[in-house]
């Protein structure tokens, strides 16, 4: 049986586990295809080799291709998974993980699972983590998954629901029945990571017998000296010991020979087989020694490393994995920095960005939509055209691309590839965005996302998302403006009005 074991003794997060499975041999293009089947055109997976406290590891980046993607309910995510073209084992595992998350969040907030609004765990990156991990297990042929005890961290952390103790309530709910320990300061286990472990692993155990085929090491966002910020996955073949049931048919074969022989000769071989003991109770006592190998086959004495798990606090120097980056002000508590791009735009704090520009006067205008789409797909925060008049009165367009500084080189290459320009200029800017969240409103029986921009707890902007409204308008054979107006009216009926306090269920 092909099996795998998760070492989460330094903490666990979705992207760390995904990186470990990629490091163990799962192909990134196959995982990208599975994620695209659920949320097409939303994210791109990118892997790189990194060093964490002197150890080599693979880090998988989940990069957004669309700005301001919505938070989703469990009902919405389940529909996405049901409608996606996925291998059935991948779909089944992904549904199991999100079901665990929904049930934990529902218990924490006192609502039904279907009404749970995922914040951190419902964003695009966690959907990619969950679907990617499930697709990776399927690609590696893992039939049985187990995991060891999990380091969950300690202290306090800031979340969409305010400042919470560590482990955060959702992680604590997900950890019921699992062996956990603190392992260090900060949030070392995220809800997504804990749900993946407890929903997919059959049992919490120390490393079982395996013939190892591969070892994968997945990295978190931070490199803490002396504390490897990693999750390990050991993949191999688990022994299938079934010699004892095979030995049982042997006595069955003897009675088969007995009916073949006449009843009189049957009594003759019996005393021959029992020369030392004439009474019959001795053959009855013989099956008792045969039953003795059964306790020998039980690995319970070997599986008693549960007391040995106590010295695992020695792994504390390796336990601070900072598996997910909620914006914790403390120096080392944050487990992962993966969602930092989203948290910057959500907090309203100014962030550094770069603007790439090029003037183009000789490109077929029919090509421009494809150019803008290619830039957004490559990770641009925004891209737009401005009509200009160049020298000698030539009509042209200025192509502008807004992006994070670390995406500038890749986007510059897209501009050169997709347009006819001979040069690209760039300059740095400061970008300040309103904090934002998402709500769903009902229009003609369908749920439409509405973006809510807010500042200091007060609503500043309320905007229905255009593309879902356009799709609904086409399905209902209505003008798009009619559906947009209906969504705005439904949002106002829900209390989403400029100048009012943001509702508590949206993070107010």
JSON list of C-alpha atoms in Angstrom, two decimals, residues 72-301:
[
{"chain": "A", "resi": 72, "resn": "UNK", "atom": "CA", "xyz": [-16.94, 32.92, -0.03]},
{"chain": "A", "resi": 73, "resn": "UNK", "atom": "CA", "xyz": [-19.46, 30.90, 1.94]},
{"chain": "A", "resi": 74, "resn": "UNK", "atom": "CA", "xyz": [-19.23, 27.14, 2.38]},
{"chain": "A", "resi": 75, "resn": "UNK", "atom": "CA", "xyz": [-22.29, 26.81, 0.14]},
{"chain": "A", "resi": 76, "resn": "UNK", "atom": "CA", "xyz": [-20.46, 28.68, -2.64]},
{"chain": "A", "resi": 77, "resn": "UNK", "atom": "CA", "xyz": [-17.26, 26.66, -2.28]},
{"chain": "A", "resi": 78, "resn": "UNK", "atom": "CA", "xyz": [-19.17, 23.38, -2.29]},
{"chain": "A", "resi": 79, "resn": "UNK", "atom": "CA", "xyz": [-20.88, 24.39, -5.54]},
{"chain": "A", "resi": 80, "resn": "UNK", "atom": "CA", "xyz": [-17.50, 25.24, -7.08]},
{"chain": "A", "resi": 81, "resn": "UNK", "atom": "CA", "xyz": [-16.13, 21.82, -6.12]},
{"chain": "A", "resi": 82, "resn": "UNK", "atom": "CA", "xyz": [-19.25, 19.98, -7.32]},
{"chain": "A", "resi": 83, "resn": "UNK", "atom": "CA", "xyz": [-19.16, 21.70, -10.72]},
{"chain": "A", "resi": 84, "resn": "UNK", "atom": "CA", "xyz": [-15.40, 21.37, -11.27]},
{"chain": "A", "resi": 85, "resn": "UNK", "atom": "CA", "xyz": [-13.87, 18.77, -13.59]},
{"chain": "A", "resi": 86, "resn": "UNK", "atom": "CA", "xyz": [-11.81, 16.92, -10.98]},
{"chain": "A", "resi": 87, "resn": "UNK", "atom": "CA", "xyz": [-10.78, 13.33, -10.36]},
{"chain": "A", "resi": 88, "resn": "UNK", "atom": "CA", "xyz": [-13.29, 11.92, -7.90]},
{"chain": "A", "resi": 89, "resn": "UNK", "atom": "CA", "xyz": [-10.71, 11.21, -5.15]},
{"chain": "A", "resi": 90, "resn": "UNK", "atom": "CA", "xyz": [-9.56, 14.84, -5.39]},
{"chain": "A", "resi": 91, "resn": "UNK", "atom": "CA", "xyz": [-13.11, 16.17, -5.14]},
{"chain": "A", "resi": 92, "resn": "UNK", "atom": "CA", "xyz": [-13.98, 13.85, -2.24]},
{"chain": "A", "resi": 93, "resn": "UNK", "atom": "CA", "xyz": [-10.92, 14.86, -0.23]},
{"chain": "A", "resi": 94, "resn": "UNK", "atom": "CA", "xyz": [-11.40, 18.57, -0.90]},
{"chain": "A", "resi": 95, "resn": "UNK", "atom": "CA", "xyz": [-15.06, 18.44, 0.15]},
{"chain": "A", "resi": 96, "resn": "UNK", "atom": "CA", "xyz": [-14.03, 16.61, 3.34]},
{"chain": "A", "resi": 97, "resn": "UNK", "atom": "CA", "xyz": [-11.49, 19.32, 4.21]},
{"chain": "A", "resi": 98, "resn": "UNK", "atom": "CA", "xyz": [-13.88, 22.23, 3.67]},
{"chain": "A", "resi": 99, "resn": "UNK", "atom": "CA", "xyz": [-16.63, 20.37, 5.53]},
{"chain": "A", "resi": 100, "resn": "UNK", "atom": "CA", "xyz": [-14.30, 20.14, 8.54]},
{"chain": "A", "resi": 101, "resn": "UNK", "atom": "CA", "xyz": [-13.55, 23.85, 8.24]},
{"chain": "A", "resi": 102, "resn": "UNK", "atom": "CA", "xyz": [-17.21, 24.81, 7.95]},
{"chain": "A", "resi": 103, "resn": "UNK", "atom": "CA", "xyz": [-18.22, 22.70, 10.94]},
{"chain": "A", "resi": 104, "resn": "UNK", "atom": "CA", "xyz": [-15.41, 24.14, 13.07]},
{"chain": "A", "resi": 105, "resn": "UNK", "atom": "CA", "xyz": [-16.21, 27.74, 12.10]},
{"chain": "A", "resi": 106, "resn": "UNK", "atom": "CA", "xyz": [-19.93, 27.13, 12.64]},
{"chain": "A", "resi": 107, "resn": "UNK", "atom": "CA", "xyz": [-19.32, 25.87, 16.17]},
{"chain": "A", "resi": 108, "resn": "UNK", "atom": "CA", "xyz": [-17.00, 28.78, 16.94]},
{"chain": "A", "resi": 109, "resn": "UNK", "atom": "CA", "xyz": [-19.44, 31.46, 15.71]},
{"chain": "A", "resi": 110, "resn": "UNK", "atom": "CA", "xyz": [-22.73, 29.77, 16.63]},
{"chain": "A", "resi": 111, "resn": "UNK", "atom": "CA", "xyz": [-24.15, 29.57, 13.09]},
{"chain": "A", "resi": 112, "resn": "UNK", "atom": "CA", "xyz": [-25.02, 26.77, 10.67]},
{"chain": "A", "resi": 113, "resn": "UNK", "atom": "CA", "xyz": [-22.27, 25.38, 8.46]},
{"chain": "A", "resi": 114, "resn": "UNK", "atom": "CA", "xyz": [-23.94, 26.53, 5.24]},
{"chain": "A", "resi": 115, "resn": "UNK", "atom": "CA", "xyz": [-24.04, 30.10, 6.54]},
{"chain": "A", "resi": 116, "resn": "UNK", "atom": "CA", "xyz": [-20.37, 30.23, 7.46]},
{"chain": "A", "resi": 117, "resn": "UNK", "atom": "CA", "xyz": [-18.55, 33.08, 5.73]},
{"chain": "A", "resi": 118, "resn": "UNK", "atom": "CA", "xyz": [-14.95, 32.03, 5.28]},
{"chain": "A", "resi": 119, "resn": "UNK", "atom": "CA", "xyz": [-12.51, 34.89, 5.66]},
{"chain": "A", "resi": 120, "resn": "UNK", "atom": "CA", "xyz": [-8.89, 33.71, 5.68]},
{"chain": "A", "resi": 121, "resn": "UNK", "atom": "CA", "xyz": [-9.81, 30.12, 4.78]},
{"chain": "A", "resi": 122, "resn": "UNK", "atom": "CA", "xyz": [-12.33, 31.05, 2.09]},
{"chain": "A", "resi": 123, "resn": "UNK", "atom": "CA", "xyz": [-10.00, 33.26, 0.12]},
{"chain": "A", "resi": 124, "resn": "UNK", "atom": "CA", "xyz": [-8.48, 32.22, -3.19]},
{"chain": "A", "resi": 125, "resn": "UNK", "atom": "CA", "xyz": [-5.18, 31.11, -1.62]},
{"chain": "A", "resi": 126, "resn": "UNK", "atom": "CA", "xyz": [-6.77, 28.60, 0.76]},
{"chain": "A", "resi": 127, "resn": "UNK", "atom": "CA", "xyz": [-8.96, 27.15, -1.99]},
{"chain": "A", "resi": 128, "resn": "UNK", "atom": "CA", "xyz": [-5.79, 26.68, -4.03]},
{"chain": "A", "resi": 129, "resn": "UNK", "atom": "CA", "xyz": [-3.99, 25.11, -1.04]},
{"chain": "A", "resi": 130, "resn": "UNK", "atom": "CA", "xyz": [-6.77, 22.61, -0.32]},
{"chain": "A", "resi": 131, "resn": "UNK", "atom": "CA", "xyz": [-7.41, 21.58, -3.93]},
{"chain": "A", "resi": 132, "resn": "UNK", "atom": "CA", "xyz": [-3.65, 21.52, -4.67]},
{"chain": "A", "resi": 133, "resn": "UNK", "atom": "CA", "xyz": [-2.88, 19.26, -1.69]},
{"chain": "A", "resi": 134, "resn": "UNK", "atom": "CA", "xyz": [-5.71, 16.86, -2.57]},
{"chain": "A", "resi": 135, "resn": "UNK", "atom": "CA", "xyz": [-4.56, 16.73, -6.21]},
{"chain": "A", "resi": 136, "resn": "UNK", "atom": "CA", "xyz": [-0.95, 16.15, -5.10]},
{"chain": "A", "resi": 137, "resn": "UNK", "atom": "CA", "xyz": [-1.93, 13.18, -2.92]},
{"chain": "A", "resi": 138, "resn": "UNK", "atom": "CA", "xyz": [-3.81, 11.72, -5.87]},
{"chain": "A", "resi": 139, "resn": "UNK", "atom": "CA", "xyz": [-0.85, 12.33, -8.21]},
{"chain": "A", "resi": 140, "resn": "UNK", "atom": "CA", "xyz": [1.55, 10.58, -5.81]},
{"chain": "A", "resi": 141, "resn": "UNK", "atom": "CA", "xyz": [-0.83, 7.64, -5.47]},
{"chain": "A", "resi": 142, "resn": "UNK", "atom": "CA", "xyz": [-1.15, 7.99, -1.69]},
{"chain": "A", "resi": 143, "resn": "UNK", "atom": "CA", "xyz": [-3.78, 5.54, -0.47]},
{"chain": "A", "resi": 144, "resn": "UNK", "atom": "CA", "xyz": [-3.28, 6.01, 3.28]},
{"chain": "A", "resi": 145, "resn": "UNK", "atom": "CA", "xyz": [-2.20, 9.22, 5.02]},
{"chain": "A", "resi": 146, "resn": "UNK", "atom": "CA", "xyz": [-1.26, 9.57, 8.68]},
{"chain": "A", "resi": 147, "resn": "UNK", "atom": "CA", "xyz": [0.31, 12.38, 10.67]},
{"chain": "A", "resi": 148, "resn": "UNK", "atom": "CA", "xyz": [2.15, 13.03, 13.91]},
{"chain": "A", "resi": 149, "resn": "UNK", "atom": "CA", "xyz": [1.35, 15.51, 16.64]},
{"chain": "A", "resi": 150, "resn": "UNK", "atom": "CA", "xyz": [1.03, 19.15, 15.57]},
{"chain": "A", "resi": 151, "resn": "UNK", "atom": "CA", "xyz": [2.72, 22.24, 16.97]},
{"chain": "A", "resi": 152, "resn": "UNK", "atom": "CA", "xyz": [-0.01, 24.88, 17.24]},
{"chain": "A", "resi": 153, "resn": "UNK", "atom": "CA", "xyz": [1.91, 27.78, 18.83]},
{"chain": "A", "resi": 154, "resn": "UNK", "atom": "CA", "xyz": [1.07, 30.15, 21.66]},
{"chain": "A", "resi": 155, "resn": "UNK", "atom": "CA", "xyz": [0.37, 33.82, 22.36]},
{"chain": "A", "resi": 156, "resn": "UNK", "atom": "CA", "xyz": [-2.09, 36.00, 20.48]},
{"chain": "A", "resi": 157, "resn": "UNK", "atom": "CA", "xyz": [-2.72, 36.81, 16.81]},
{"chain": "A", "resi": 158, "resn": "UNK", "atom": "CA", "xyz": [-4.83, 39.32, 14.86]},
{"chain": "A", "resi": 159, "resn": "UNK", "atom": "CA", "xyz": [-7.49, 37.92, 12.52]},
{"chain": "A", "resi": 160, "resn": "UNK", "atom": "CA", "xyz": [-10.56, 39.08, 10.61]},
{"chain": "A", "resi": 161, "resn": "UNK", "atom": "CA", "xyz": [-12.48, 38.64, 13.89]},
{"chain": "A", "resi": 162, "resn": "UNK", "atom": "CA", "xyz": [-10.04, 40.71, 15.93]},
{"chain": "A", "resi": 163, "resn": "UNK", "atom": "CA", "xyz": [-7.26, 39.68, 18.30]},
{"chain": "A", "resi": 164, "resn": "UNK", "atom": "CA", "xyz": [-7.53, 36.02, 19.31]},
{"chain": "A", "resi": 165, "resn": "UNK", "atom": "CA", "xyz": [-5.58, 33.63, 21.52]},
{"chain": "A", "resi": 166, "resn": "UNK", "atom": "CA", "xyz": [-3.37, 30.96, 19.95]},
{"chain": "A", "resi": 167, "resn": "UNK", "atom": "CA", "xyz": [-4.38, 28.36, 18.98]},
{"chain": "A", "resi": 168, "resn": "UNK", "atom": "CA", "xyz": [-7.21, 30.35, 17.43]},
{"chain": "A", "resi": 169, "resn": "UNK", "atom": "CA", "xyz": [-10.70, 28.96, 18.13]},
{"chain": "A", "resi": 170, "resn": "UNK", "atom": "CA", "xyz": [-11.08, 27.27, 14.74]},
{"chain": "A", "resi": 171, "resn": "UNK", "atom": "CA", "xyz": [-7.73, 25.48, 15.09]},
{"chain": "A", "resi": 172, "resn": "UNK", "atom": "CA", "xyz": [-8.65, 24.38, 18.61]},
{"chain": "A", "resi": 173, "resn": "UNK", "atom": "CA", "xyz": [-11.93, 22.91, 17.33]},
{"chain": "A", "resi": 174, "resn": "UNK", "atom": "CA", "xyz": [-10.17, 21.14, 14.47]},
{"chain": "A", "resi": 175, "resn": "UNK", "atom": "CA", "xyz": [-7.58, 19.70, 16.86]},
{"chain": "A", "resi": 176, "resn": "UNK", "atom": "CA", "xyz": [-10.11, 17.88, 19.06]},
{"chain": "A", "resi": 177, "resn": "UNK", "atom": "CA", "xyz": [-9.01, 14.24, 19.22]},
{"chain": "A", "resi": 178, "resn": "UNK", "atom": "CA", "xyz": [-5.52, 15.04, 17.90]},
{"chain": "A", "resi": 179, "resn": "UNK", "atom": "CA", "xyz": [-2.24, 15.23, 19.80]},
{"chain": "A", "resi": 180, "resn": "UNK", "atom": "CA", "xyz": [-0.98, 18.83, 19.87]},
{"chain": "A", "resi": 181, "resn": "UNK", "atom": "CA", "xyz": [1.58, 20.91, 21.74]},
{"chain": "A", "resi": 182, "resn": "UNK", "atom": "CA", "xyz": [2.61, 24.57, 21.75]},
{"chain": "A", "resi": 183, "resn": "UNK", "atom": "CA", "xyz": [6.02, 24.25, 20.14]},
{"chain": "A", "resi": 184, "resn": "UNK", "atom": "CA", "xyz": [6.81, 27.96, 20.14]},
{"chain": "A", "resi": 185, "resn": "UNK", "atom": "CA", "xyz": [5.45, 31.49, 20.09]},
{"chain": "A", "resi": 186, "resn": "UNK", "atom": "CA", "xyz": [2.94, 32.72, 17.51]},
{"chain": "A", "resi": 187, "resn": "UNK", "atom": "CA", "xyz": [0.43, 30.94, 15.30]},
{"chain": "A", "resi": 188, "resn": "UNK", "atom": "CA", "xyz": [2.20, 27.80, 14.09]},
{"chain": "A", "resi": 189, "resn": "UNK", "atom": "CA", "xyz": [-0.88, 25.97, 12.77]},
{"chain": "A", "resi": 190, "resn": "UNK", "atom": "CA", "xyz": [-3.47, 27.66, 10.57]},
{"chain": "A", "resi": 191, "resn": "UNK", "atom": "CA", "xyz": [-7.11, 26.56, 10.19]},
{"chain": "A", "resi": 192, "resn": "UNK", "atom": "CA", "xyz": [-6.45, 25.42, 6.61]},
{"chain": "A", "resi": 193, "resn": "UNK", "atom": "CA", "xyz": [-3.39, 23.42, 7.61]},
{"chain": "A", "resi": 194, "resn": "UNK", "atom": "CA", "xyz": [-5.09, 21.84, 10.61]},
{"chain": "A", "resi": 195, "resn": "UNK", "atom": "CA", "xyz": [-8.17, 20.94, 8.55]},
{"chain": "A", "resi": 196, "resn": "UNK", "atom": "CA", "xyz": [-6.00, 19.26, 5.90]},
{"chain": "A", "resi": 197, "resn": "UNK", "atom": "CA", "xyz": [-4.24, 17.16, 8.52]},
{"chain": "A", "resi": 198, "resn": "UNK", "atom": "CA", "xyz": [-7.26, 16.12, 10.56]},
{"chain": "A", "resi": 199, "resn": "UNK", "atom": "CA", "xyz": [-9.62, 15.58, 7.61]},
{"chain": "A", "resi": 200, "resn": "UNK", "atom": "CA", "xyz": [-7.22, 13.62, 5.40]},
{"chain": "A", "resi": 201, "resn": "UNK", "atom": "CA", "xyz": [-5.02, 11.73, 7.87]},
{"chain": "A", "resi": 202, "resn": "UNK", "atom": "CA", "xyz": [-6.52, 8.45, 9.06]},
{"chain": "A", "resi": 203, "resn": "UNK", "atom": "CA", "xyz": [-4.87, 8.55, 12.49]},
{"chain": "A", "resi": 204, "resn": "UNK", "atom": "CA", "xyz": [-2.50, 10.56, 14.65]},
{"chain": "A", "resi": 205, "resn": "UNK", "atom": "CA", "xyz": [0.60, 8.43, 15.12]},
{"chain": "A", "resi": 206, "resn": "UNK", "atom": "CA", "xyz": [4.36, 8.56, 15.20]},
{"chain": "A", "resi": 207, "resn": "UNK", "atom": "CA", "xyz": [6.21, 7.52, 12.06]},
{"chain": "A", "resi": 208, "resn": "UNK", "atom": "CA", "xyz": [4.84, 4.10, 11.04]},
{"chain": "A", "resi": 209, "resn": "UNK", "atom": "CA", "xyz": [6.90, 1.39, 9.28]},
{"chain": "A", "resi": 210, "resn": "UNK", "atom": "CA", "xyz": [7.57, 2.52, 5.71]},
{"chain": "A", "resi": 211, "resn": "UNK", "atom": "CA", "xyz": [9.89, 1.65, 2.86]},
{"chain": "A", "resi": 212, "resn": "UNK", "atom": "CA", "xyz": [10.66, 5.24, 1.92]},
{"chain": "A", "resi": 213, "resn": "UNK", "atom": "CA", "xyz": [10.45, 6.33, -1.69]},
{"chain": "A", "resi": 214, "resn": "UNK", "atom": "CA", "xyz": [10.61, 10.10, -1.24]},
{"chain": "A", "resi": 215, "resn": "UNK", "atom": "CA", "xyz": [10.88, 12.83, 1.39]},
{"chain": "A", "resi": 216, "resn": "UNK", "atom": "CA", "xyz": [9.31, 16.21, 0.69]},
{"chain": "A", "resi": 217, "resn": "UNK", "atom": "CA", "xyz": [10.09, 19.37, 2.64]},
{"chain": "A", "resi": 218, "resn": "UNK", "atom": "CA", "xyz": [7.75, 22.36, 2.33]},
{"chain": "A", "resi": 219, "resn": "UNK", "atom": "CA", "xyz": [8.65, 25.84, 3.55]},
{"chain": "A", "resi": 220, "resn": "UNK", "atom": "CA", "xyz": [6.71, 28.65, 5.16]},
{"chain": "A", "resi": 221, "resn": "UNK", "atom": "CA", "xyz": [7.26, 32.30, 4.38]},
{"chain": "A", "resi": 222, "resn": "UNK", "atom": "CA", "xyz": [9.74, 33.16, 7.15]},
{"chain": "A", "resi": 223, "resn": "UNK", "atom": "CA", "xyz": [13.25, 31.94, 7.87]},
{"chain": "A", "resi": 224, "resn": "UNK", "atom": "CA", "xyz": [13.87, 31.89, 11.63]},
{"chain": "A", "resi": 225, "resn": "UNK", "atom": "CA", "xyz": [17.49, 31.08, 12.58]},
{"chain": "A", "resi": 226, "resn": "UNK", "atom": "CA", "xyz": [17.73, 27.81, 14.46]},
{"chain": "A", "resi": 227, "resn": "UNK", "atom": "CA", "xyz": [14.08, 26.92, 13.85]},
{"chain": "A", "resi": 228, "resn": "UNK", "atom": "CA", "xyz": [13.34, 25.30, 10.48]},
{"chain": "A", "resi": 229, "resn": "UNK", "atom": "CA", "xyz": [10.02, 26.69, 9.27]},
{"chain": "A", "resi": 230, "resn": "UNK", "atom": "CA", "xyz": [9.07, 23.52, 7.39]},
{"chain": "A", "resi": 231, "resn": "UNK", "atom": "CA", "xyz": [6.59, 20.66, 7.10]},
{"chain": "A", "resi": 232, "resn": "UNK", "atom": "CA", "xyz": [7.89, 17.26, 6.02]},
{"chain": "A", "resi": 233, "resn": "UNK", "atom": "CA", "xyz": [6.05, 14.49, 4.16]},
{"chain": "A", "resi": 234, "resn": "UNK", "atom": "CA", "xyz": [7.51, 10.96, 4.03]},
{"chain": "A", "resi": 235, "resn": "UNK", "atom": "CA", "xyz": [6.14, 8.88, 1.15]},
{"chain": "A", "resi": 236, "resn": "UNK", "atom": "CA", "xyz": [6.67, 5.15, 0.69]},
{"chain": "A", "resi": 237, "resn": "UNK", "atom": "CA", "xyz": [5.23, 1.66, 0.77]},
{"chain": "A", "resi": 238, "resn": "UNK", "atom": "CA", "xyz": [3.61, 0.46, 3.96]},
{"chain": "A", "resi": 239, "resn": "UNK", "atom": "CA", "xyz": [3.93, -3.27, 4.76]},
{"chain": "A", "resi": 240, "resn": "UNK", "atom": "CA", "xyz": [0.74, -5.29, 4.60]},
{"chain": "A", "resi": 241, "resn": "UNK", "atom": "CA", "xyz": [1.33, -8.06, 7.14]},
{"chain": "A", "resi": 242, "resn": "UNK", "atom": "CA", "xyz": [-1.25, -10.78, 6.61]},
{"chain": "A", "resi": 243, "resn": "UNK", "atom": "CA", "xyz": [0.72, -14.00, 7.24]},
{"chain": "A", "resi": 244, "resn": "UNK", "atom": "CA", "xyz": [-1.49, -14.98, 10.17]},
{"chain": "A", "resi": 245, "resn": "UNK", "atom": "CA", "xyz": [-4.74, -15.19, 8.20]},
{"chain": "A", "resi": 246, "resn": "UNK", "atom": "CA", "xyz": [-2.80, -17.22, 5.64]},
{"chain": "A", "resi": 247, "resn": "UNK", "atom": "CA", "xyz": [-1.76, -19.72, 8.35]},
{"chain": "A", "resi": 248, "resn": "UNK", "atom": "CA", "xyz": [-5.38, -20.14, 9.38]},
{"chain": "A", "resi": 249, "resn": "UNK", "atom": "CA", "xyz": [-6.51, -21.83, 6.17]},
{"chain": "A", "resi": 250, "resn": "UNK", "atom": "CA", "xyz": [-3.96, -24.60, 6.85]},
{"chain": "A", "resi": 251, "resn": "UNK", "atom": "CA", "xyz": [-6.08, -26.13, 9.62]},
{"chain": "A", "resi": 252, "resn": "UNK", "atom": "CA", "xyz": [-9.03, -25.63, 7.30]},
{"chain": "A", "resi": 253, "resn": "UNK", "atom": "CA", "xyz": [-7.29, -27.79, 4.72]},
{"chain": "A", "resi": 254, "resn": "UNK", "atom": "CA", "xyz": [-6.93, -30.58, 7.31]},
{"chain": "A", "resi": 255, "resn": "UNK", "atom": "CA", "xyz": [-10.67, -30.85, 7.90]},
{"chain": "A", "resi": 256, "resn": "UNK", "atom": "CA", "xyz": [-11.08, -30.91, 4.13]},
{"chain": "A", "resi": 257, "resn": "UNK", "atom": "CA", "xyz": [-8.84, -33.96, 4.03]},
{"chain": "A", "resi": 258, "resn": "UNK", "atom": "CA", "xyz": [-10.81, -35.49, 6.88]},
{"chain": "A", "resi": 259, "resn": "UNK", "atom": "CA", "xyz": [-14.15, -35.62, 5.02]},
{"chain": "A", "resi": 260, "resn": "UNK", "atom": "CA", "xyz": [-12.34, -37.07, 2.01]},
{"chain": "A", "resi": 261, "resn": "UNK", "atom": "CA", "xyz": [-11.07, -39.92, 4.20]},
{"chain": "A", "resi": 262, "resn": "UNK", "atom": "CA", "xyz": [-13.48, -42.46, 5.54]},
{"chain": "A", "resi": 263, "resn": "UNK", "atom": "CA", "xyz": [-14.64, -41.85, 9.11]},
{"chain": "A", "resi": 264, "resn": "UNK", "atom": "CA", "xyz": [-12.81, -44.90, 10.43]},
{"chain": "A", "resi": 265, "resn": "UNK", "atom": "CA", "xyz": [-9.36, -43.91, 9.08]},
{"chain": "A", "resi": 266, "resn": "UNK", "atom": "CA", "xyz": [-9.98, -40.37, 10.31]},
{"chain": "A", "resi": 267, "resn": "UNK", "atom": "CA", "xyz": [-9.89, -41.60, 13.89]},
{"chain": "A", "resi": 268, "resn": "UNK", "atom": "CA", "xyz": [-6.60, -43.36, 13.14]},
{"chain": "A", "resi": 269, "resn": "UNK", "atom": "CA", "xyz": [-4.60, -40.31, 12.03]},
{"chain": "A", "resi": 270, "resn": "UNK", "atom": "CA", "xyz": [-5.87, -38.38, 15.01]},
{"chain": "A", "resi": 271, "resn": "UNK", "atom": "CA", "xyz": [-4.05, -40.55, 17.55]},
{"chain": "A", "resi": 272, "resn": "UNK", "atom": "CA", "xyz": [-1.05, -40.53, 15.21]},
{"chain": "A", "resi": 273, "resn": "UNK", "atom": "CA", "xyz": [-1.00, -36.74, 15.27]},
{"chain": "A", "resi": 274, "resn": "UNK", "atom": "CA", "xyz": [-1.32, -36.85, 19.05]},
{"chain": "A", "resi": 275, "resn": "UNK", "atom": "CA", "xyz": [1.11, -39.56, 20.15]},
{"chain": "A", "resi": 276, "resn": "UNK", "atom": "CA", "xyz": [2.30, -37.71, 23.20]},
{"chain": "A", "resi": 277, "resn": "UNK", "atom": "CA", "xyz": [-1.14, -36.70, 24.53]},
{"chain": "A", "resi": 278, "resn": "UNK", "atom": "CA", "xyz": [-4.03, -39.11, 24.20]},
{"chain": "A", "resi": 279, "resn": "UNK", "atom": "CA", "xyz": [-6.81, -36.80, 25.42]},
{"chain": "A", "resi": 280, "resn": "UNK", "atom": "CA", "xyz": [-8.45, -34.48, 22.93]},
{"chain": "A", "resi": 281, "resn": "UNK", "atom": "CA", "xyz": [-8.10, -31.28, 25.00]},
{"chain": "A", "resi": 282, "resn": "UNK", "atom": "CA", "xyz": [-4.47, -31.00, 23.85]},
{"chain": "A", "resi": 283, "resn": "UNK", "atom": "CA", "xyz": [-5.40, -30.30, 20.22]},
{"chain": "A", "resi": 284, "resn": "UNK", "atom": "CA", "xyz": [-7.79, -27.73, 21.62]},
{"chain": "A", "resi": 285, "resn": "UNK", "atom": "CA", "xyz": [-4.86, -26.16, 23.47]},
{"chain": "A", "resi": 286, "resn": "UNK", "atom": "CA", "xyz": [-2.84, -26.10, 20.24]},
{"chain": "A", "resi": 287, "resn": "UNK", "atom": "CA", "xyz": [-4.90, -23.31, 18.67]},
{"chain": "A", "resi": 288, "resn": "UNK", "atom": "CA", "xyz": [-4.07, -21.23, 21.73]},
{"chain": "A", "resi": 289, "resn": "UNK", "atom": "CA", "xyz": [-0.36, -20.98, 20.84]},
{"chain": "A", "resi": 290, "resn": "UNK", "atom": "CA", "xyz": [-1.49, -20.26, 17.30]},
{"chain": "A", "resi": 291, "resn": "UNK", "atom": "CA", "xyz": [-3.42, -17.27, 18.65]},
{"chain": "A", "resi": 292, "resn": "UNK", "atom": "CA", "xyz": [-0.30, -16.04, 20.44]},
{"chain": "A", "resi": 293, "resn": "UNK", "atom": "CA", "xyz": [1.33, -14.54, 17.30]},
{"chain": "A", "resi": 294, "resn": "UNK", "atom": "CA", "xyz": [-1.60, -12.15, 17.09]},
{"chain": "A", "resi": 295, "resn": "UNK", "atom": "CA", "xyz": [-0.41, -10.05, 20.03]},
{"chain": "A", "resi": 296, "resn": "UNK", "atom": "CA", "xyz": [3.07, -10.31, 18.55]},
{"chain": "A", "resi": 297, "resn": "UNK", "atom": "CA", "xyz": [1.78, -8.75, 15.36]},
{"chain": "A", "resi": 298, "resn": "UNK", "atom": "CA", "xyz": [0.18, -5.87, 17.24]},
{"chain": "A", "resi": 299, "resn": "UNK", "atom": "CA", "xyz": [2.57, -2.93, 17.12]},
{"chain": "A", "resi": 300, "resn": "UNK", "atom": "CA", "xyz": [1.15, -1.50, 20.31]},
{"chain": "A", "resi": 301, "resn": "UNK", "atom": "CA", "xyz": [4.36, -1.87, 22.32]}
]
